[in-house]
Amino acid sequence: MAAAAGPARLVRCGQKDELYRAGLRSGAGTALRGLAGARPWLEWRREVELLSDVAYFVLTTLSGYQTLGEEYVNIIQVDPSKKKVPSFLRRALFISLHTVVPYCLEKALMHLEHELQMEESRIPENPPALGFPSRTLIRSWIRRQVGELTEQQKKTASQVVYVLKQSIPLLHRLHLAVFYIQGTFYHLSKRITGISYLHFGGLQGEDQSIRSSYKFLGIISLFHLLLTIGVQMYSFKQRQRARQEWRLHRNLAHQK
């Protein structure tokens, strides 16, 4: 008889998948370092990790098979109806949200923050390192867009980038706290796509015995998250005050 998978199984599944993904990333990095050397490996390490993660989920989830973590705890993916497995499009969307979107968001924020800092300090940038044309085109496009902004727009964009970089980890922590309380979606990408799990066989009440412990952990995590948000807001105000004082000092020095 099938039953909804509890939080304990979902956590074990996620940990097991992360273990195998880490092994795959390590093997791919070792192969690249052995073939091309340490410098290309350092330059493209993040891209190799992305390709390894995509390959892992394409060979398992997208192909219609269980991941190694799902096999370990004997659970299967189901769509919101709880009656059939997710469609190919839903699985592809999950893989994109789980691997490609975080990588693109991280790179975009990094390049945008770099360009805004270069514009603010007015220091000529060093020539870009050699790489794939797509990487150079993306950085050039971001540089052109930043160059067309006014000073006020650059200031606003810098604040938005800072807030986004601080908010993304907090969003993941909030999602994890909600998972501990509800015990349904361990990954944010699965919550967005509506993919949940059913457990077949074994003791159906196994996870119910520890669900209260997870709920208590979720409540503690929420309180800790609120405290962290308060500290982050105070730090943001202090950072803005320091930046204003630095601009004032720079303008005075320029006038002298």
Short mmCIF file of C-alpha atoms in Angstrom, two decimals:
data_model
loop_
_atom_site.label_atom_id
_atom_site.label_comp_id
_atom_site.label_asym_id
_atom_site.label_seq_id
_atom_site.Cartn_x
_atom_site.Cartn_y
_atom_site.Cartn_z
CA MET A 1 0.00 0.00 0.00
CA ALA A 2 1.27 3.47 -0.91
CA ALA A 3 1.49 6.39 1.49
CA ALA A 4 2.96 9.86 1.39
CA ALA A 5 6.68 9.77 2.10
CA GLY A 6 7.55 11.37 5.42
CA PRO A 7 10.27 13.95 6.08
CA ALA A 8 12.78 11.40 7.37
CA ARG A 9 12.79 9.48 4.08
CA LEU A 10 12.96 12.67 2.04
CA VAL A 11 15.96 13.89 4.02
CA ARG A 12 17.76 10.56 3.61
CA CYS A 13 16.94 10.58 -0.09
CA GLY A 14 18.32 14.10 -0.55
CA GLN A 15 21.48 13.29 1.39
CA LYS A 16 22.08 10.13 -0.63
CA ASP A 17 21.56 11.93 -3.95
CA GLU A 18 23.90 14.71 -2.85
CA LEU A 19 26.53 12.12 -1.96
CA TYR A 20 26.41 10.52 -5.41
CA ARG A 21 26.30 13.90 -7.15
CA ALA A 22 29.37 15.01 -5.21
CA GLY A 23 31.17 11.86 -6.31
CA LEU A 24 30.22 12.50 -9.93
CA ARG A 25 31.37 16.12 -9.74
CA SER A 26 34.64 15.08 -8.14
CA GLY A 27 35.28 12.47 -10.83
CA ALA A 28 34.52 14.91 -13.65
CA GLY A 29 36.78 17.54 -12.10
CA THR A 30 39.60 15.06 -11.67
CA ALA A 31 39.28 14.00 -15.31
CA LEU A 32 39.36 17.60 -16.54
CA ARG A 33 42.32 18.45 -14.35
CA GLY A 34 44.20 15.40 -15.62
CA LEU A 35 43.46 16.14 -19.28
CA ALA A 36 43.68 19.94 -19.44
CA GLY A 37 45.62 20.92 -16.32
CA ALA A 38 44.87 22.82 -13.14
CA ARG A 39 44.23 26.23 -14.70
CA PRO A 40 41.32 25.20 -16.99
CA TRP A 41 39.89 23.17 -14.12
CA LEU A 42 39.90 26.20 -11.83
CA GLU A 43 38.37 28.38 -14.55
CA TRP A 44 35.60 25.97 -15.52
CA ARG A 45 35.07 24.12 -12.25
CA ARG A 46 31.61 25.54 -11.68
CA GLU A 47 30.52 24.67 -15.22
CA VAL A 48 31.81 21.11 -14.85
CA GLU A 49 29.82 20.72 -11.63
CA LEU A 50 26.71 22.00 -13.43
CA LEU A 51 27.14 19.52 -16.29
CA SER A 52 27.67 16.70 -13.79
CA ASP A 53 24.47 17.55 -11.91
CA VAL A 54 22.49 17.85 -15.15
CA ALA A 55 23.86 14.51 -16.36
CA TYR A 56 22.90 12.81 -13.07
CA PHE A 57 19.27 13.96 -13.26
CA VAL A 58 18.97 13.41 -17.01
CA LEU A 59 20.08 9.79 -16.64
CA THR A 60 17.68 9.21 -13.75
CA THR A 61 14.71 11.56 -13.34
CA LEU A 62 14.33 12.73 -16.94
CA SER A 63 14.75 9.18 -18.25
CA GLY A 64 11.93 7.95 -16.04
CA TYR A 65 14.05 6.11 -13.47
CA GLN A 66 14.46 6.58 -9.74
CA THR A 67 17.53 8.39 -8.51
CA LEU A 68 19.92 6.42 -6.32
CA GLY A 69 18.59 8.26 -3.28
CA GLU A 70 14.99 7.42 -4.18
CA GLU A 71 15.90 3.76 -4.62
CA TYR A 72 17.68 3.81 -1.26
CA VAL A 73 14.52 4.78 0.63
CA ASN A 74 12.03 3.15 -1.79
CA ILE A 75 10.05 6.20 -2.87
CA ILE A 76 8.77 7.35 -6.27
CA GLN A 77 7.87 10.74 -7.68
CA VAL A 78 4.23 11.66 -8.30
CA ASP A 79 2.53 14.73 -9.72
CA PRO A 80 0.03 16.87 -7.75
CA SER A 81 -2.76 14.37 -8.47
CA LYS A 82 -0.84 11.69 -6.48
CA LYS A 83 -2.00 9.12 -9.07
CA LYS A 84 0.68 9.17 -11.75
CA VAL A 85 4.32 9.98 -12.25
CA PRO A 86 5.24 13.53 -13.32
CA SER A 87 5.14 14.27 -17.02
CA PHE A 88 8.30 14.68 -19.06
CA LEU A 89 7.81 18.45 -19.19
CA ARG A 90 7.35 18.68 -15.42
CA ARG A 91 10.50 16.61 -14.83
CA ALA A 92 12.49 18.74 -17.28
CA LEU A 93 11.26 21.90 -15.53
CA PHE A 94 12.32 20.48 -12.17
CA ILE A 95 15.84 19.71 -13.45
CA SER A 96 16.16 23.21 -14.89
CA LEU A 97 15.01 24.87 -11.67
CA HIS A 98 17.21 22.61 -9.56
CA THR A 99 20.46 22.97 -11.53
CA VAL A 100 20.53 25.46 -14.42
CA VAL A 101 18.53 28.35 -12.92
CA PRO A 102 20.61 28.65 -9.71
CA TYR A 103 23.82 28.62 -11.79
CA CYS A 104 22.56 31.33 -14.18
CA LEU A 105 21.28 33.47 -11.31
CA GLU A 106 24.58 33.17 -9.44
CA LYS A 107 26.62 34.12 -12.53
CA ALA A 108 24.32 37.00 -13.47
CA LEU A 109 24.43 38.52 -9.98
CA MET A 110 28.21 38.09 -9.80
CA HIS A 111 28.85 39.81 -13.15
CA LEU A 112 26.31 42.55 -12.45
CA GLU A 113 27.81 43.29 -9.04
CA HIS A 114 31.29 43.37 -10.57
CA GLU A 115 30.27 45.82 -13.29
CA LEU A 116 28.48 48.09 -10.82
CA GLN A 117 31.54 48.16 -8.58
CA MET A 118 33.79 48.97 -11.53
CA GLU A 119 31.49 51.80 -12.60
CA GLU A 120 31.34 53.16 -9.07
CA SER A 121 35.09 53.14 -8.50
CA ARG A 122 35.80 54.23 -12.09
CA ILE A 123 38.76 51.90 -12.34
CA PRO A 124 39.41 50.53 -15.84
CA GLU A 125 38.77 46.83 -15.95
CA ASN A 126 41.44 44.33 -16.86
CA PRO A 127 40.99 42.50 -20.17
CA PRO A 128 38.60 39.55 -19.73
CA ALA A 129 40.09 36.10 -19.45
CA LEU A 130 39.89 33.84 -22.46
CA GLY A 131 36.85 31.57 -22.43
CA PHE A 132 33.87 30.51 -24.44
CA PRO A 133 32.34 33.28 -26.62
CA SER A 134 29.01 32.93 -24.79
CA ARG A 135 30.62 33.95 -21.50
CA THR A 136 32.26 37.01 -23.11
CA LEU A 137 29.00 37.98 -24.82
CA ILE A 138 27.05 37.82 -21.56
CA ARG A 139 29.61 39.97 -19.73
CA SER A 140 29.70 42.46 -22.62
CA TRP A 141 25.90 42.69 -22.66
CA ILE A 142 25.79 43.31 -18.89
CA ARG A 143 28.55 45.93 -19.24
CA ARG A 144 26.59 47.78 -21.94
CA GLN A 145 23.40 47.71 -19.92
CA VAL A 146 25.16 49.05 -16.81
CA GLY A 147 26.85 51.78 -18.84
CA GLU A 148 23.46 53.07 -19.98
CA LEU A 149 22.14 53.48 -16.44
CA THR A 150 22.05 56.80 -14.61
CA GLU A 151 23.84 57.27 -11.31
CA GLN A 152 20.61 56.86 -9.36
CA GLN A 153 19.72 53.71 -11.32
CA LYS A 154 23.18 52.28 -10.66
CA LYS A 155 22.76 52.97 -6.96
CA THR A 156 19.35 51.26 -6.96
CA ALA A 157 20.68 48.32 -8.97
CA SER A 158 23.56 47.88 -6.53
CA GLN A 159 21.12 47.79 -3.61
CA VAL A 160 18.90 45.28 -5.44
CA VAL A 161 21.86 42.99 -6.16
CA TYR A 162 22.96 43.10 -2.54
CA VAL A 163 19.44 42.36 -1.29
CA LEU A 164 19.06 39.46 -3.74
CA LYS A 165 22.38 37.91 -2.74
CA GLN A 166 21.37 38.07 0.90
CA SER A 167 17.77 36.96 0.29
CA ILE A 168 18.42 33.80 -1.73
CA PRO A 169 20.04 31.87 1.18
CA LEU A 170 17.31 33.15 3.50
CA LEU A 171 14.66 31.91 1.06
CA HIS A 172 16.21 28.45 1.10
CA ARG A 173 16.27 28.47 4.88
CA LEU A 174 12.62 29.53 4.99
CA HIS A 175 11.70 26.74 2.60
CA LEU A 176 13.62 24.22 4.72
CA ALA A 177 11.82 25.37 7.88
CA VAL A 178 8.46 24.99 6.11
CA PHE A 179 9.51 21.51 5.00
CA TYR A 180 10.30 20.52 8.58
CA ILE A 181 6.81 21.65 9.62
CA GLN A 182 4.83 20.25 6.69
CA GLY A 183 7.13 17.39 5.65
CA THR A 184 6.25 17.46 1.93
CA PHE A 185 8.75 19.25 -0.33
CA TYR A 186 12.42 18.94 0.57
CA HIS A 187 13.64 20.96 -2.44
CA LEU A 188 12.30 24.32 -3.53
CA SER A 189 12.31 23.18 -7.17
CA LYS A 190 9.96 20.30 -6.27
CA ARG A 191 7.63 22.68 -4.45
CA ILE A 192 7.42 24.90 -7.53
CA THR A 193 6.78 21.99 -9.88
CA GLY A 194 4.46 20.17 -7.47
CA ILE A 195 6.48 16.94 -7.44
CA SER A 196 5.99 14.92 -4.25
CA TYR A 197 6.75 11.34 -3.22
CA LEU A 198 4.92 8.14 -2.32
CA HIS A 199 6.40 5.34 -0.26
CA PHE A 200 5.65 1.69 -1.02
CA GLY A 201 6.06 -1.14 1.44
CA GLY A 202 7.56 -1.11 4.92
CA LEU A 203 6.01 0.37 8.05
CA GLN A 204 3.64 3.15 7.10
CA GLY A 205 3.78 4.72 10.56
CA GLU A 206 7.53 4.84 10.62
CA ASP A 207 7.79 8.54 9.76
CA GLN A 208 4.78 9.57 11.86
CA SER A 209 6.66 8.75 15.05
CA ILE A 210 9.27 11.45 14.39
CA ARG A 211 7.14 14.00 12.52
CA SER A 212 6.59 15.99 15.73
CA SER A 213 10.35 16.29 16.16
CA TYR A 214 10.66 17.73 12.65
CA LYS A 215 7.87 20.21 13.36
CA PHE A 216 9.64 21.39 16.49
CA LEU A 217 12.86 21.75 14.47
CA GLY A 218 10.97 23.78 11.88
CA ILE A 219 9.61 26.18 14.51
CA ILE A 220 13.11 26.68 15.94
CA SER A 221 14.44 27.27 12.42
CA LEU A 222 11.80 29.94 11.80
CA PHE A 223 12.74 31.82 14.97
CA HIS A 224 16.41 31.62 14.05
CA LEU A 225 15.60 32.86 10.53
CA LEU A 226 13.75 35.88 11.90
CA LEU A 227 16.75 36.71 14.07
CA THR A 228 19.06 36.40 11.08
CA ILE A 229 16.85 38.69 8.98
CA GLY A 230 17.00 41.33 11.71
CA VAL A 231 20.79 41.14 11.80
CA GLN A 232 20.95 41.31 7.99
CA MET A 233 18.74 44.42 7.89
CA TYR A 234 20.92 46.13 10.48
CA SER A 235 24.04 45.18 8.50
CA PHE A 236 22.48 46.53 5.29
CA LYS A 237 21.77 49.90 6.93
CA GLN A 238 25.31 50.06 8.27
CA ARG A 239 26.68 49.21 4.82
CA GLN A 240 24.61 51.95 3.17
CA ARG A 241 25.80 54.49 5.75
CA ALA A 242 29.44 53.50 5.17
CA ARG A 243 29.02 53.82 1.40
CA GLN A 244 27.51 57.31 1.78
CA GLU A 245 30.38 58.41 4.01
CA TRP A 246 32.88 57.01 1.50
CA ARG A 247 31.23 58.90 -1.38
CA LEU A 248 31.25 62.13 0.66
CA HIS A 249 34.93 61.67 1.47
CA ARG A 250 35.75 60.97 -2.17
CA ASN A 251 33.87 64.06 -3.38
CA LEU A 252 35.62 66.27 -0.81
CA ALA A 253 39.01 64.91 -1.81
CA HIS A 254 38.19 65.53 -5.48
CA GLN A 255 37.16 69.13 -4.76
CA LYS A 256 40.41 69.79 -2.86
#
